[in-house]
């Protein structure tokens, strides 16, 4: 069930990345955030209830709530127009927790790839903190590329591979994911310059006239 949720986390991160690039409005992205946010609250609750008291399974499920609350908050703010500062500071909490879950995944669970993935999520949620809590609005397009790219790299593709039975946790795969994550971080700003939606032309102004 957690893997199915991860598949849709990938989808919502891509949509939110496109939103930050200016191609989708916050209100337009709100429904998917609400759907996935609700799923990411229901899924860990189910996993914890049926974990039979296993601390490892409970710990893995507990981390999903951070993402569920994030997407619900994004969806609510998109509909209401409420300010994002609170969500920004919550994102810092998520980033710190993600580092802890990375260590837990690597040391206790022995899952090296998801140890790397948790670290990449820590980077992304730190970027959300910079954008929303500290109002680094100029970073929005680059963070949009980073969010969309991580949606594919850390969520959608791993979930699909796990569901298809093609997933293999190994040092090599962990290094590949880490390298791709660093590459994505490096190219986010350059790519954002060509992927950002053009600014709307004011009514009554001819294109190319400023």
PDB file of N, CA, C and O in Angstrom, residues 124-175:
ATOM      1  N   UNK A 124      15.033  18.672  -0.993  1.00  0.00           N
ATOM      2  CA  UNK A 124      13.868  19.294  -1.622  1.00  0.00           C
ATOM      3  C   UNK A 124      13.034  20.058  -0.607  1.00  0.00           C
ATOM      4  O   UNK A 124      12.608  21.195  -0.866  1.00  0.00           O
ATOM      5  N   UNK A 125      12.796  19.470   0.565  1.00  0.00           N
ATOM      6  CA  UNK A 125      11.980  20.171   1.556  1.00  0.00           C
ATOM      7  C   UNK A 125      12.731  21.351   2.170  1.00  0.00           C
ATOM      8  O   UNK A 125      12.106  22.328   2.577  1.00  0.00           O
ATOM      9  N   UNK A 126      14.054  21.301   2.198  1.00  0.00           N
ATOM     10  CA  UNK A 126      14.827  22.482   2.585  1.00  0.00           C
ATOM     11  C   UNK A 126      14.623  23.599   1.571  1.00  0.00           C
ATOM     12  O   UNK A 126      14.500  24.780   1.938  1.00  0.00           O
ATOM     13  N   UNK A 127      14.563  23.233   0.297  1.00  0.00           N
ATOM     14  CA  UNK A 127      14.284  24.225  -0.740  1.00  0.00           C
ATOM     15  C   UNK A 127      12.895  24.839  -0.564  1.00  0.00           C
ATOM     16  O   UNK A 127      12.704  26.050  -0.741  1.00  0.00           O
ATOM     17  N   UNK A 128      11.909  24.004  -0.202  1.00  0.00           N
ATOM     18  CA  UNK A 128      10.564  24.536   0.072  1.00  0.00           C
ATOM     19  C   UNK A 128      10.604  25.523   1.248  1.00  0.00           C
ATOM     20  O   UNK A 128       9.901  26.533   1.250  1.00  0.00           O
ATOM     21  N   UNK A 129      11.419  25.221   2.259  1.00  0.00           N
ATOM     22  CA  UNK A 129      11.580  26.133   3.393  1.00  0.00           C
ATOM     23  C   UNK A 129      12.125  27.478   2.938  1.00  0.00           C
ATOM     24  O   UNK A 129      11.607  28.536   3.329  1.00  0.00           O
ATOM     25  N   UNK A 130      13.154  27.442   2.112  1.00  0.00           N
ATOM     26  CA  UNK A 130      13.738  28.690   1.607  1.00  0.00           C
ATOM     27  C   UNK A 130      12.714  29.496   0.822  1.00  0.00           C
ATOM     28  O   UNK A 130      12.631  30.724   0.950  1.00  0.00           O
ATOM     29  N   UNK A 131      11.933  28.810   0.012  1.00  0.00           N
ATOM     30  CA  UNK A 131      10.962  29.486  -0.842  1.00  0.00           C
ATOM     31  C   UNK A 131       9.824  30.099  -0.040  1.00  0.00           C
ATOM     32  O   UNK A 131       9.474  31.281  -0.240  1.00  0.00           O
ATOM     33  N   UNK A 132       9.233  29.326   0.870  1.00  0.00           N
ATOM     34  CA  UNK A 132       7.998  29.765   1.511  1.00  0.00           C
ATOM     35  C   UNK A 132       8.206  30.471   2.843  1.00  0.00           C
ATOM     36  O   UNK A 132       7.512  31.446   3.139  1.00  0.00           O
ATOM     37  N   UNK A 133       9.143  30.007   3.652  1.00  0.00           N
ATOM     38  CA  UNK A 133       9.357  30.635   4.959  1.00  0.00           C
ATOM     39  C   UNK A 133      10.249  31.869   4.851  1.00  0.00           C
ATOM     40  O   UNK A 133      10.011  32.873   5.515  1.00  0.00           O
ATOM     41  N   UNK A 134      11.281  31.785   4.011  1.00  0.00           N
ATOM     42  CA  UNK A 134      12.230  32.892   3.879  1.00  0.00           C
ATOM     43  C   UNK A 134      11.979  33.743   2.642  1.00  0.00           C
ATOM     44  O   UNK A 134      12.745  34.659   2.355  1.00  0.00           O
ATOM     45  N   UNK A 135      10.929  33.410   1.894  1.00  0.00           N
ATOM     46  CA  UNK A 135      10.480  34.223   0.746  1.00  0.00           C
ATOM     47  C   UNK A 135      11.571  34.401  -0.316  1.00  0.00           C
ATOM     48  O   UNK A 135      11.724  35.488  -0.868  1.00  0.00           O
ATOM     49  N   UNK A 136      12.286  33.332  -0.611  1.00  0.00           N
ATOM     50  CA  UNK A 136      13.273  33.387  -1.694  1.00  0.00           C
ATOM     51  C   UNK A 136      12.547  33.095  -3.018  1.00  0.00           C
ATOM     52  O   UNK A 136      12.752  32.064  -3.651  1.00  0.00           O
ATOM     53  N   UNK A 137      11.677  34.034  -3.408  1.00  0.00           N
ATOM     54  CA  UNK A 137      10.795  33.806  -4.549  1.00  0.00           C
ATOM     55  C   UNK A 137      11.554  33.596  -5.853  1.00  0.00           C
ATOM     56  O   UNK A 137      11.053  32.919  -6.759  1.00  0.00           O
ATOM     57  N   UNK A 138      12.756  34.171  -5.950  1.00  0.00           N
ATOM     58  CA  UNK A 138      13.529  34.015  -7.186  1.00  0.00           C
ATOM     59  C   UNK A 138      13.969  32.563  -7.412  1.00  0.00           C
ATOM     60  O   UNK A 138      14.349  32.198  -8.541  1.00  0.00           O
ATOM     61  N   UNK A 139      13.901  31.745  -6.362  1.00  0.00           N
ATOM     62  CA  UNK A 139      14.295  30.338  -6.484  1.00  0.00           C
ATOM     63  C   UNK A 139      13.157  29.455  -6.990  1.00  0.00           C
ATOM     64  O   UNK A 139      13.387  28.279  -7.277  1.00  0.00           O
ATOM     65  N   UNK A 140      11.939  30.000  -7.089  1.00  0.00           N
ATOM     66  CA  UNK A 140      10.774  29.177  -7.411  1.00  0.00           C
ATOM     67  C   UNK A 140      10.935  28.345  -8.682  1.00  0.00           C
ATOM     68  O   UNK A 140      10.644  27.142  -8.674  1.00  0.00           O
ATOM     69  N   UNK A 141      11.386  28.925  -9.807  1.00  0.00           N
ATOM     70  CA  UNK A 141      11.519  28.092 -11.016  1.00  0.00           C
ATOM     71  C   UNK A 141      12.520  26.943 -10.845  1.00  0.00           C
ATOM     72  O   UNK A 141      12.247  25.808 -11.269  1.00  0.00           O
ATOM     73  N   UNK A 142      13.680  27.226 -10.230  1.00  0.00           N
ATOM     74  CA  UNK A 142      14.668  26.166 -10.028  1.00  0.00           C
ATOM     75  C   UNK A 142      14.128  25.086  -9.108  1.00  0.00           C
ATOM     76  O   UNK A 142      14.348  23.885  -9.335  1.00  0.00           O
ATOM     77  N   UNK A 143      13.407  25.489  -8.061  1.00  0.00           N
ATOM     78  CA  UNK A 143      12.806  24.510  -7.145  1.00  0.00           C
ATOM     79  C   UNK A 143      11.717  23.727  -7.870  1.00  0.00           C
ATOM     80  O   UNK A 143      11.504  22.543  -7.598  1.00  0.00           O
ATOM     81  N   UNK A 144      11.031  24.372  -8.812  1.00  0.00           N
ATOM     82  CA  UNK A 144      10.045  23.659  -9.618  1.00  0.00           C
ATOM     83  C   UNK A 144      10.668  22.534 -10.424  1.00  0.00           C
ATOM     84  O   UNK A 144      10.124  21.414 -10.476  1.00  0.00           O
ATOM     85  N   UNK A 145      11.808  22.811 -11.046  1.00  0.00           N
ATOM     86  CA  UNK A 145      12.513  21.759 -11.788  1.00  0.00           C
ATOM     87  C   UNK A 145      12.973  20.658 -10.839  1.00  0.00           C
ATOM     88  O   UNK A 145      12.850  19.462 -11.137  1.00  0.00           O
ATOM     89  N   UNK A 146      13.499  21.060  -9.680  1.00  0.00           N
ATOM     90  CA  UNK A 146      13.976  20.081  -8.697  1.00  0.00           C
ATOM     91  C   UNK A 146      12.827  19.197  -8.209  1.00  0.00           C
ATOM     92  O   UNK A 146      12.979  17.973  -8.108  1.00  0.00           O
ATOM     93  N   UNK A 147      11.662  19.813  -7.937  1.00  0.00           N
ATOM     94  CA  UNK A 147      10.516  19.048  -7.453  1.00  0.00           C
ATOM     95  C   UNK A 147      10.027  18.062  -8.500  1.00  0.00           C
ATOM     96  O   UNK A 147       9.763  16.884  -8.204  1.00  0.00           O
ATOM     97  N   UNK A 148       9.893  18.522  -9.737  1.00  0.00           N
ATOM     98  CA  UNK A 148       9.430  17.632 -10.802  1.00  0.00           C
ATOM     99  C   UNK A 148      10.420  16.499 -11.036  1.00  0.00           C
ATOM    100  O   UNK A 148      10.034  15.331 -11.199  1.00  0.00           O
ATOM    101  N   UNK A 149      11.710  16.837 -11.045  1.00  0.00           N
ATOM    102  CA  UNK A 149      12.725  15.812 -11.262  1.00  0.00           C
ATOM    103  C   UNK A 149      12.763  14.797 -10.142  1.00  0.00           C
ATOM    104  O   UNK A 149      12.861  13.583 -10.381  1.00  0.00           O
ATOM    105  N   UNK A 150      12.674  15.273  -8.892  1.00  0.00           N
ATOM    106  CA  UNK A 150      12.664  14.337  -7.762  1.00  0.00           C
ATOM    107  C   UNK A 150      11.378  13.519  -7.740  1.00  0.00           C
ATOM    108  O   UNK A 150      11.376  12.376  -7.262  1.00  0.00           O
ATOM    109  N   UNK A 151      10.283  14.104  -8.235  1.00  0.00           N
ATOM    110  CA  UNK A 151       9.048  13.325  -8.319  1.00  0.00           C
ATOM    111  C   UNK A 151       9.242  12.068  -9.135  1.00  0.00           C
ATOM    112  O   UNK A 151       8.723  10.993  -8.788  1.00  0.00           O
ATOM    113  N   UNK A 152       9.996  12.195 -10.219  1.00  0.00           N
ATOM    114  CA  UNK A 152      10.277  11.030 -11.070  1.00  0.00           C
ATOM    115  C   UNK A 152      11.367  10.145 -10.466  1.00  0.00           C
ATOM    116  O   UNK A 152      11.210   8.930 -10.372  1.00  0.00           O
ATOM    117  N   UNK A 153      12.479  10.776 -10.041  1.00  0.00           N
ATOM    118  CA  UNK A 153      13.651  10.026  -9.595  1.00  0.00           C
ATOM    119  C   UNK A 153      13.435   9.304  -8.271  1.00  0.00           C
ATOM    120  O   UNK A 153      13.867   8.156  -8.104  1.00  0.00           O
ATOM    121  N   UNK A 154      12.768   9.967  -7.316  1.00  0.00           N
ATOM    122  CA  UNK A 154      12.684   9.411  -5.963  1.00  0.00           C
ATOM    123  C   UNK A 154      11.349   8.761  -5.639  1.00  0.00           C
ATOM    124  O   UNK A 154      11.219   8.142  -4.575  1.00  0.00           O
ATOM    125  N   UNK A 155      10.357   8.932  -6.502  1.00  0.00           N
ATOM    126  CA  UNK A 155       9.024   8.425  -6.162  1.00  0.00           C
ATOM    127  C   UNK A 155       8.402   7.606  -7.288  1.00  0.00           C
ATOM    128  O   UNK A 155       8.190   6.400  -7.146  1.00  0.00           O
ATOM    129  N   UNK A 156       8.101   8.241  -8.400  1.00  0.00           N
ATOM    130  CA  UNK A 156       7.347   7.549  -9.445  1.00  0.00           C
ATOM    131  C   UNK A 156       8.109   6.345 -10.010  1.00  0.00           C
ATOM    132  O   UNK A 156       7.559   5.232 -10.084  1.00  0.00           O
ATOM    133  N   UNK A 157       9.363   6.553 -10.397  1.00  0.00           N
ATOM    134  CA  UNK A 157      10.139   5.457 -10.991  1.00  0.00           C
ATOM    135  C   UNK A 157      10.413   4.348  -9.976  1.00  0.00           C
ATOM    136  O   UNK A 157      10.187   3.160 -10.278  1.00  0.00           O
ATOM    137  N   UNK A 158      10.892   4.647  -8.736  1.00  0.00           N
ATOM    138  CA  UNK A 158      11.074   3.561  -7.764  1.00  0.00           C
ATOM    139  C   UNK A 158       9.780   2.808  -7.479  1.00  0.00           C
ATOM    140  O   UNK A 158       9.798   1.569  -7.380  1.00  0.00           O
ATOM    141  N   UNK A 159       8.662   3.537  -7.334  1.00  0.00           N
ATOM    142  CA  UNK A 159       7.389   2.859  -7.051  1.00  0.00           C
ATOM    143  C   UNK A 159       7.009   1.924  -8.182  1.00  0.00           C
ATOM    144  O   UNK A 159       6.567   0.786  -7.955  1.00  0.00           O
ATOM    145  N   UNK A 160       7.169   2.393  -9.413  1.00  0.00           N
ATOM    146  CA  UNK A 160       6.832   1.546 -10.562  1.00  0.00           C
ATOM    147  C   UNK A 160       7.721   0.301 -10.598  1.00  0.00           C
ATOM    148  O   UNK A 160       7.238  -0.812 -10.831  1.00  0.00           O
ATOM    149  N   UNK A 161       9.027   0.479 -10.357  1.00  0.00           N
ATOM    150  CA  UNK A 161       9.953  -0.656 -10.385  1.00  0.00           C
ATOM    151  C   UNK A 161       9.637  -1.663  -9.273  1.00  0.00           C
ATOM    152  O   UNK A 161       9.728  -2.874  -9.478  1.00  0.00           O
ATOM    153  N   UNK A 162       9.260  -1.147  -8.093  1.00  0.00           N
ATOM    154  CA  UNK A 162       8.907  -2.045  -6.994  1.00  0.00           C
ATOM    155  C   UNK A 162       7.646  -2.832  -7.328  1.00  0.00           C
ATOM    156  O   UNK A 162       7.575  -4.053  -7.144  1.00  0.00           O
ATOM    157  N   UNK A 163       6.628  -2.136  -7.843  1.00  0.00           N
ATOM    158  CA  UNK A 163       5.371  -2.798  -8.184  1.00  0.00           C
ATOM    159  C   UNK A 163       5.560  -3.822  -9.297  1.00  0.00           C
ATOM    160  O   UNK A 163       4.887  -4.854  -9.327  1.00  0.00           O
ATOM    161  N   UNK A 164       6.497  -3.550 -10.214  1.00  0.00           N
ATOM    162  CA  UNK A 164       6.749  -4.473 -11.322  1.00  0.00           C
ATOM    163  C   UNK A 164       7.677  -5.620 -10.933  1.00  0.00           C
ATOM    164  O   UNK A 164       7.889  -6.553 -11.718  1.00  0.00           O
ATOM    165  N   UNK A 165       8.243  -5.555  -9.713  1.00  0.00           N
ATOM    166  CA  UNK A 165       9.158  -6.602  -9.270  1.00  0.00           C
ATOM    167  C   UNK A 165      10.560  -6.455  -9.827  1.00  0.00           C
ATOM    168  O   UNK A 165      11.336  -7.415  -9.840  1.00  0.00           O
ATOM    169  N   UNK A 166      10.913  -5.238 -10.275  1.00  0.00           N
ATOM    170  CA  UNK A 166      12.227  -5.002 -10.888  1.00  0.00           C
ATOM    171  C   UNK A 166      13.156  -4.209  -9.994  1.00  0.00           C
ATOM    172  O   UNK A 166      14.225  -3.780 -10.424  1.00  0.00           O
ATOM    173  N   UNK A 167      12.765  -3.997  -8.739  1.00  0.00           N
ATOM    174  CA  UNK A 167      13.570  -3.176  -7.830  1.00  0.00           C
ATOM    175  C   UNK A 167      14.685  -4.015  -7.218  1.00  0.00           C
ATOM    176  O   UNK A 167      14.488  -5.162  -6.841  1.00  0.00           O
ATOM    177  N   UNK A 168      15.875  -3.432  -7.114  1.00  0.00           N
ATOM    178  CA  UNK A 168      17.020  -4.151  -6.546  1.00  0.00           C
ATOM    179  C   UNK A 168      17.829  -3.180  -5.709  1.00  0.00           C
ATOM    180  O   UNK A 168      18.476  -2.270  -6.243  1.00  0.00           O
ATOM    181  N   UNK A 169      17.758  -3.327  -4.384  1.00  0.00           N
ATOM    182  CA  UNK A 169      18.547  -2.471  -3.508  1.00  0.00           C
ATOM    183  C   UNK A 169      19.993  -2.944  -3.537  1.00  0.00           C
ATOM    184  O   UNK A 169      20.289  -4.100  -3.228  1.00  0.00           O
ATOM    185  N   UNK A 170      20.883  -2.047  -3.921  1.00  0.00           N
ATOM    186  CA  UNK A 170      22.300  -2.395  -4.001  1.00  0.00           C
ATOM    187  C   UNK A 170      23.127  -1.121  -3.878  1.00  0.00           C
ATOM    188  O   UNK A 170      22.613  -0.006  -4.033  1.00  0.00           O
ATOM    189  N   UNK A 171      24.418  -1.298  -3.611  1.00  0.00           N
ATOM    190  CA  UNK A 171      25.314  -0.154  -3.562  1.00  0.00           C
ATOM    191  C   UNK A 171      25.327   0.572  -4.904  1.00  0.00           C
ATOM    192  O   UNK A 171      25.337   1.807  -4.946  1.00  0.00           O
ATOM    193  N   UNK A 172      25.355  -0.202  -5.982  1.00  0.00           N
ATOM    194  CA  UNK A 172      25.413   0.406  -7.309  1.00  0.00           C
ATOM    195  C   UNK A 172      24.186   1.275  -7.567  1.00  0.00           C
ATOM    196  O   UNK A 172      24.298   2.397  -8.068  1.00  0.00           O
ATOM    197  N   UNK A 173      23.020   0.751  -7.217  1.00  0.00           N
ATOM    198  CA  UNK A 173      21.793   1.506  -7.453  1.00  0.00           C
ATOM    199  C   UNK A 173      21.747   2.743  -6.567  1.00  0.00           C
ATOM    200  O   UNK A 173      21.303   3.810  -6.999  1.00  0.00           O
ATOM    201  N   UNK A 174      22.213   2.627  -5.329  1.00  0.00           N
ATOM    202  CA  UNK A 174      22.253   3.788  -4.436  1.00  0.00           C
ATOM    203  C   UNK A 174      23.166   4.874  -5.005  1.00  0.00           C
ATOM    204  O   UNK A 174      22.833   6.066  -4.960  1.00  0.00           O
ATOM    205  N   UNK A 175      24.304   4.474  -5.542  1.00  0.00           N
ATOM    206  CA  UNK A 175      25.233   5.444  -6.134  1.00  0.00           C
ATOM    207  C   UNK A 175      24.636   6.100  -7.373  1.00  0.00           C
ATOM    208  O   UNK A 175      24.829   7.303  -7.600  1.00  0.00           O
TER     209      UNK A 175
END
